[in-house]
Coordinates of C-alpha atoms in Angstrom, one line a residue:
Chain A
M21 CA 141.2 425.8 -62.3
E22 CA 140.2 429.1 -60.9
A23 CA 143.0 431.4 -59.9
L24 CA 143.6 432.0 -56.1
F25 CA 144.0 435.7 -56.6
R26 CA 143.1 438.0 -59.5
P27 CA 145.3 441.1 -59.8
E28 CA 142.5 443.7 -60.0
M29 CA 140.8 442.3 -57.0
V30 CA 144.0 442.3 -55.0
A31 CA 144.6 445.9 -56.0
I32 CA 141.2 447.0 -54.7
I33 CA 141.7 445.1 -51.5
V34 CA 145.2 446.5 -50.9
A35 CA 144.0 450.1 -51.6
A36 CA 141.1 449.6 -49.2
A37 CA 143.5 448.2 -46.6
L38 CA 145.8 451.2 -46.9
A39 CA 142.8 453.6 -46.7
T40 CA 141.7 451.8 -43.6
Y41 CA 145.1 451.8 -42.0
A42 CA 145.3 455.6 -42.7
T43 CA 142.1 456.1 -40.6
R44 CA 143.6 454.1 -37.8
F45 CA 146.8 456.0 -37.7
G46 CA 145.6 459.4 -38.8
G47 CA 143.8 460.6 -35.7
Y48 CA 146.9 459.9 -33.6
V49 CA 149.1 461.8 -35.9
L50 CA 146.7 464.8 -35.9
I51 CA 146.2 464.9 -32.1
T52 CA 149.8 464.5 -31.1
R53 CA 150.8 467.4 -33.3
M54 CA 148.9 469.7 -31.0
K55 CA 151.2 471.0 -28.3
R56 CA 148.5 471.1 -25.7
I57 CA 145.0 469.7 -26.0
P58 CA 142.4 472.3 -25.3
P59 CA 139.8 471.1 -22.7
R60 CA 137.0 471.2 -25.1
V61 CA 138.8 468.9 -27.5
E62 CA 139.6 466.7 -24.6
A63 CA 135.9 466.6 -23.7
A64 CA 135.1 465.8 -27.3
L65 CA 137.7 462.9 -27.4
N66 CA 136.3 461.6 -24.1
A67 CA 132.9 461.2 -25.7
V68 CA 134.2 459.3 -28.7
P69 CA 133.6 455.7 -27.5
A70 CA 130.0 456.3 -26.4
A71 CA 129.2 458.5 -29.4
V72 CA 130.6 456.2 -32.1
L73 CA 129.5 452.9 -30.7
T74 CA 126.0 454.3 -30.2
T75 CA 125.7 454.9 -33.9
L76 CA 126.4 451.2 -34.5
V77 CA 123.4 450.2 -32.3
A78 CA 120.7 452.9 -32.5
P79 CA 119.7 452.6 -36.2
S80 CA 119.2 448.8 -35.9
A81 CA 117.0 449.4 -32.8
V82 CA 114.7 451.6 -34.9
T83 CA 114.9 450.1 -38.4
G84 CA 115.5 446.4 -37.6
G85 CA 111.9 445.5 -37.0
L86 CA 109.9 444.9 -33.8
D87 CA 111.7 441.7 -32.9
V88 CA 115.1 443.4 -33.0
S89 CA 113.8 446.5 -31.1
L90 CA 112.3 444.4 -28.3
T91 CA 115.5 442.3 -28.1
L92 CA 117.7 445.3 -27.7
V93 CA 115.4 446.7 -25.0
A94 CA 115.7 443.4 -23.1
A95 CA 119.5 443.3 -23.6
L96 CA 119.6 446.9 -22.3
L97 CA 117.8 446.0 -19.1
V98 CA 120.1 443.0 -18.6
G99 CA 123.1 445.2 -19.3
L100 CA 122.2 447.7 -16.6
R101 CA 122.9 445.0 -14.1
L102 CA 125.2 442.4 -15.7
G103 CA 128.1 442.2 -18.2
V104 CA 128.3 441.7 -21.9
L105 CA 128.1 437.9 -22.1
P106 CA 124.8 437.7 -20.1
M107 CA 123.5 440.4 -22.5
L108 CA 124.4 438.3 -25.5
A109 CA 122.8 435.2 -24.0
A110 CA 119.6 437.0 -22.9
G111 CA 119.3 438.8 -26.3
W112 CA 119.7 435.6 -28.2
V113 CA 117.1 433.8 -26.2
V114 CA 114.7 436.7 -26.5
V115 CA 115.1 437.1 -30.2
M116 CA 114.6 433.3 -30.8
I117 CA 111.4 433.3 -28.7
L118 CA 110.1 436.4 -30.4
R119 CA 110.7 435.0 -33.9
H120 CA 109.1 431.8 -32.9
L121 CA 106.0 433.6 -31.7
I122 CA 105.6 436.4 -34.2
G123 CA 107.2 434.7 -37.1
Chain B
M15 CA 157.3 435.8 -17.2
T16 CA 156.4 438.1 -14.3
P17 CA 153.0 437.6 -12.5
E18 CA 151.9 441.0 -13.9
T19 CA 152.6 439.9 -17.5
Y20 CA 150.7 436.6 -16.9
Q21 CA 147.8 438.6 -15.4
E22 CA 147.8 440.9 -18.5
I23 CA 147.7 438.0 -20.9
R24 CA 145.0 436.2 -19.0
D25 CA 142.8 439.4 -18.8
A26 CA 143.4 440.1 -22.5
A27 CA 142.6 436.6 -23.6
R28 CA 139.4 436.5 -21.5
R29 CA 138.2 439.8 -23.1
G30 CA 139.1 438.6 -26.5
F31 CA 136.9 435.5 -26.0
A32 CA 133.8 437.7 -25.5
V33 CA 134.7 439.7 -28.6
V34 CA 135.1 436.6 -30.7
I35 CA 131.8 435.1 -29.5
S36 CA 129.9 438.2 -30.7
A37 CA 131.9 438.7 -33.9
A38 CA 132.1 435.1 -34.9
P39 CA 128.8 435.0 -36.8
F40 CA 129.9 438.0 -38.8
G41 CA 133.3 436.5 -39.7
I42 CA 131.5 433.4 -41.0
L43 CA 128.9 435.6 -42.7
F44 CA 131.6 437.7 -44.4
G45 CA 133.4 434.6 -45.8
A46 CA 130.1 433.2 -47.1
V47 CA 128.9 436.4 -48.6
A48 CA 132.3 437.1 -50.2
V49 CA 132.4 433.7 -51.9
D50 CA 128.8 434.1 -52.9
N51 CA 129.6 437.5 -54.5
G52 CA 132.5 436.1 -56.6
L53 CA 135.6 436.4 -54.4
T54 CA 137.8 433.4 -54.1
I55 CA 138.4 432.1 -50.5
A56 CA 142.0 433.4 -50.8
E57 CA 140.8 436.9 -51.7
A58 CA 138.3 436.9 -48.8
A59 CA 141.0 435.8 -46.4
L60 CA 143.3 438.5 -47.8
M61 CA 140.6 441.1 -47.2
S62 CA 140.1 439.9 -43.6
A63 CA 143.9 439.9 -43.1
T64 CA 144.6 443.4 -44.4
V65 CA 141.4 445.5 -44.2
Y66 CA 140.3 443.8 -40.9
A67 CA 137.1 445.8 -40.3
G68 CA 134.0 443.7 -40.5
A69 CA 131.3 446.1 -41.5
S70 CA 133.4 447.7 -44.2
Q71 CA 134.4 444.3 -45.6
L72 CA 130.7 443.4 -46.0
V73 CA 130.0 446.7 -47.7
G74 CA 133.0 446.1 -50.0
V75 CA 132.0 442.6 -51.1
E76 CA 128.4 443.8 -51.6
L77 CA 129.8 446.4 -54.1
F78 CA 132.0 443.9 -55.8
S79 CA 128.9 442.0 -56.9
H80 CA 127.4 445.2 -58.4
H81 CA 130.4 445.9 -60.6
V82 CA 130.9 449.3 -59.1
A83 CA 134.0 451.3 -60.1
P84 CA 137.0 450.3 -58.1
W85 CA 137.7 453.8 -56.7
L86 CA 134.1 453.9 -55.4
I87 CA 134.5 450.6 -53.6
V88 CA 137.7 451.9 -51.9
L89 CA 136.0 455.2 -51.0
S90 CA 133.0 453.4 -49.5
I91 CA 135.2 451.2 -47.4
F92 CA 137.1 454.4 -46.3
A93 CA 133.8 456.1 -45.4
V94 CA 132.6 453.1 -43.3
N95 CA 136.0 453.1 -41.5
F96 CA 136.2 456.8 -41.0
R97 CA 135.3 456.4 -37.3
H98 CA 138.8 455.0 -36.6
V99 CA 140.2 458.5 -37.0
L100 CA 138.4 459.4 -33.9
Y101 CA 139.5 456.2 -32.1
S102 CA 143.2 456.8 -32.9
A103 CA 142.9 460.4 -31.7
A104 CA 141.1 459.4 -28.5
I105 CA 143.4 456.5 -27.7
A106 CA 146.6 458.6 -28.1
K107 CA 146.9 459.4 -24.4
H108 CA 146.9 455.7 -23.5
I109 CA 149.5 454.5 -26.0
R110 CA 152.0 457.4 -26.2
H111 CA 154.6 455.2 -24.5
F112 CA 154.5 452.5 -27.3
S113 CA 157.6 452.4 -29.5
L114 CA 157.1 453.3 -33.2
W115 CA 156.8 449.7 -34.3
Q116 CA 154.4 449.0 -31.5
K117 CA 152.3 451.9 -32.7
C118 CA 152.4 450.6 -36.3
V119 CA 151.2 447.2 -35.1
G120 CA 148.8 448.6 -32.6
F121 CA 147.0 450.9 -35.0
F122 CA 146.7 448.1 -37.5
L123 CA 144.8 446.0 -34.9
L124 CA 142.6 449.0 -33.7
I125 CA 139.1 447.7 -34.1
D126 CA 135.9 448.8 -32.2
P127 CA 136.2 446.4 -29.3
L128 CA 140.0 446.9 -28.9
F129 CA 139.5 450.6 -28.7
A130 CA 136.6 450.3 -26.2
E131 CA 138.5 447.8 -24.0
S132 CA 141.6 450.1 -24.0
E133 CA 139.6 453.1 -23.0
R134 CA 137.9 451.2 -20.3
R135 CA 141.2 449.9 -18.9
G136 CA 142.6 453.5 -19.1
D137 CA 139.5 454.8 -17.2
A138 CA 140.3 452.2 -14.5
G139 CA 143.7 453.8 -14.1
I140 CA 145.6 450.8 -15.5
R141 CA 148.5 451.5 -17.9
I142 CA 147.9 450.0 -21.3
G143 CA 150.8 447.6 -21.7
F144 CA 151.8 446.5 -25.3
V145 CA 151.5 442.8 -24.2
W146 CA 148.0 443.2 -23.1
Y147 CA 147.0 445.2 -26.2
L148 CA 148.7 442.7 -28.5
V149 CA 147.2 439.6 -26.9
L150 CA 143.8 441.1 -27.0
G151 CA 144.3 442.2 -30.6
L152 CA 145.6 438.9 -31.8
S153 CA 143.0 436.9 -29.9
V154 CA 140.4 438.6 -32.2
Y155 CA 142.5 438.9 -35.4
V156 CA 143.4 435.2 -35.7
P157 CA 139.9 433.8 -35.1
W158 CA 138.6 436.5 -37.6
L159 CA 140.8 435.0 -40.3
V160 CA 139.9 431.4 -39.5
L161 CA 136.2 432.2 -39.4
T162 CA 136.4 434.0 -42.8
V163 CA 137.9 430.9 -44.4
L164 CA 135.4 428.7 -42.6
G165 CA 132.6 430.9 -43.9
G166 CA 134.0 430.7 -47.4
V167 CA 134.2 426.9 -47.3
L168 CA 130.7 426.5 -45.8
G169 CA 129.4 429.0 -48.3
N170 CA 125.6 429.1 -48.3
L171 CA 125.2 426.2 -45.9
I172 CA 124.6 428.8 -43.1
G173 CA 121.6 430.2 -44.8
D174 CA 119.8 433.1 -43.2
P175 CA 121.5 434.5 -40.0
E176 CA 118.1 435.8 -38.8
A177 CA 116.7 432.3 -38.7
I178 CA 119.2 431.3 -36.0
G179 CA 119.1 434.6 -34.2
I180 CA 122.7 435.6 -34.6
D181 CA 122.1 438.9 -36.4
V182 CA 121.4 440.6 -33.1
L183 CA 124.6 439.7 -31.4
L184 CA 126.8 442.5 -32.7
P185 CA 124.4 445.3 -31.9
I186 CA 124.0 443.9 -28.4
Y187 CA 127.7 443.6 -28.0
F188 CA 128.2 447.3 -29.0
M189 CA 125.4 448.3 -26.7
G190 CA 127.3 446.5 -23.9
L191 CA 130.4 448.5 -24.7
V192 CA 128.4 451.8 -24.7
L193 CA 127.0 450.9 -21.3
G194 CA 130.5 450.3 -20.1
F195 CA 131.2 454.0 -20.4
R196 CA 128.2 455.3 -18.5
S197 CA 130.3 456.7 -15.6
R198 CA 131.9 459.2 -18.0
A199 CA 131.0 462.9 -18.0
N200 CA 127.9 463.8 -20.1
W201 CA 127.3 460.1 -21.1
L202 CA 123.6 460.3 -21.4
P203 CA 123.4 463.5 -23.5
V204 CA 126.2 462.2 -25.8
V205 CA 124.4 458.8 -26.3
V206 CA 121.0 460.5 -26.9
A207 CA 122.6 462.9 -29.4
S208 CA 124.5 460.2 -31.2
A209 CA 121.4 457.9 -31.4
A210 CA 119.2 460.7 -32.7
G211 CA 121.9 461.9 -35.1
S212 CA 122.6 458.5 -36.5
I213 CA 118.9 457.6 -37.0
L214 CA 118.2 461.0 -38.7
A215 CA 121.3 460.7 -40.8
L216 CA 120.4 457.2 -41.9
H217 CA 117.0 458.4 -43.0
F218 CA 118.1 461.6 -44.7
V219 CA 121.6 460.9 -45.9
G220 CA 122.0 457.2 -45.9
S221 CA 124.5 454.6 -44.9
P222 CA 127.4 454.6 -44.1
W223 CA 127.4 458.4 -43.4
H224 CA 125.1 457.9 -40.5
V225 CA 128.0 456.6 -38.4
S226 CA 130.2 459.6 -38.8
L227 CA 127.4 462.1 -38.7
G228 CA 125.8 460.5 -35.6
A229 CA 129.1 460.3 -33.9
L230 CA 129.8 464.0 -34.6
A231 CA 126.5 465.0 -33.1
G232 CA 127.4 463.2 -29.8
I233 CA 130.9 464.6 -29.8
A234 CA 129.7 468.1 -30.5
V235 CA 127.3 467.9 -27.6
A236 CA 130.2 466.8 -25.3
A237 CA 132.4 469.7 -26.6
L238 CA 129.7 472.3 -26.2
L239 CA 128.3 471.3 -22.8
P240 CA 129.7 473.1 -19.8
L241 CA 133.1 471.6 -18.7
D242 CA 133.3 470.5 -15.1
G243 CA 135.6 472.2 -12.7
D244 CA 138.6 474.4 -13.3
E245 CA 138.6 474.0 -17.0
A246 CA 135.5 476.1 -17.5
G247 CA 137.5 479.2 -18.5
A248 CA 139.1 477.5 -21.5
P249 CA 138.7 479.0 -25.0
V250 CA 135.4 478.0 -26.5
G251 CA 136.0 478.2 -30.3
D252 CA 134.8 475.3 -32.3
P253 CA 137.3 472.6 -31.7
V254 CA 135.1 469.8 -33.2
E255 CA 135.3 471.0 -36.7
G256 CA 139.1 470.6 -36.7
E257 CA 138.6 467.1 -35.6
A258 CA 136.4 466.1 -38.4

């Protein structure tokens, strides 16, 4: 019977988990060591959510193919008026229709 | 339980539900891909339980199947997850009041949607309570584990995620989060710079560096644009580099 865990695989996973945890704790440790946060650093931190999350979307809008690009545009239009769940619903409907039409 | 606590739990669970809807396909996908690439279901579950970062988990199992050197797998996962350094720095002002162990738990659960929802709640002037944070965190963490196992059991039964249109859900979800910040200072220039930066970096440097490089482009724009109001006289310097 196959083993549940293999030691080398567990070692890699644990190392990756520790590295990831370090990224999640590290920024806090760095920033709280500063006595006073300069305004430009604060402006930079303020931009973090939009800046990082955009990088998780923009490349797929360009390289994901016409169906994905059009779907994201449709979701964007919905999102200007409504919340995230309607965006997901509309996007799913649009991409299914597009894939049915253009294969 | 006070009415406030009840309100916090309800709000957190409701938001967690939206996150799980958009992330569910990827939890299942991860389980299926992991087993397909030679991990056992237990190992896939261990990875979801400890690394707990979807994109990097998929990159990791992809590399497992290519027999890449272990240190390179760990480094790749670290690179994909590097954005969390920025999250944990940016979220600091909202969670300073957490006790040490609350911070230890809190940072472990700090994924993209949890960060975005916390920032949004902070923007609205609501104090981030640990109960709210924990309930939202666990309402994503537990389903993520269950879905990983489910994906591992189902294996290749799911087939092609594109055929059932679920591959677009995560980008749409992240777009929704980005739109949620559109009232912030310099939102449009930041988004344009990050979008352009990540697309160019993907083309010229490659994945996963396009995430960090694109984010730095947007953050640099925010740091260099004129500050509004009384802070305009602050030292200019180059504070972004220290952050990287």
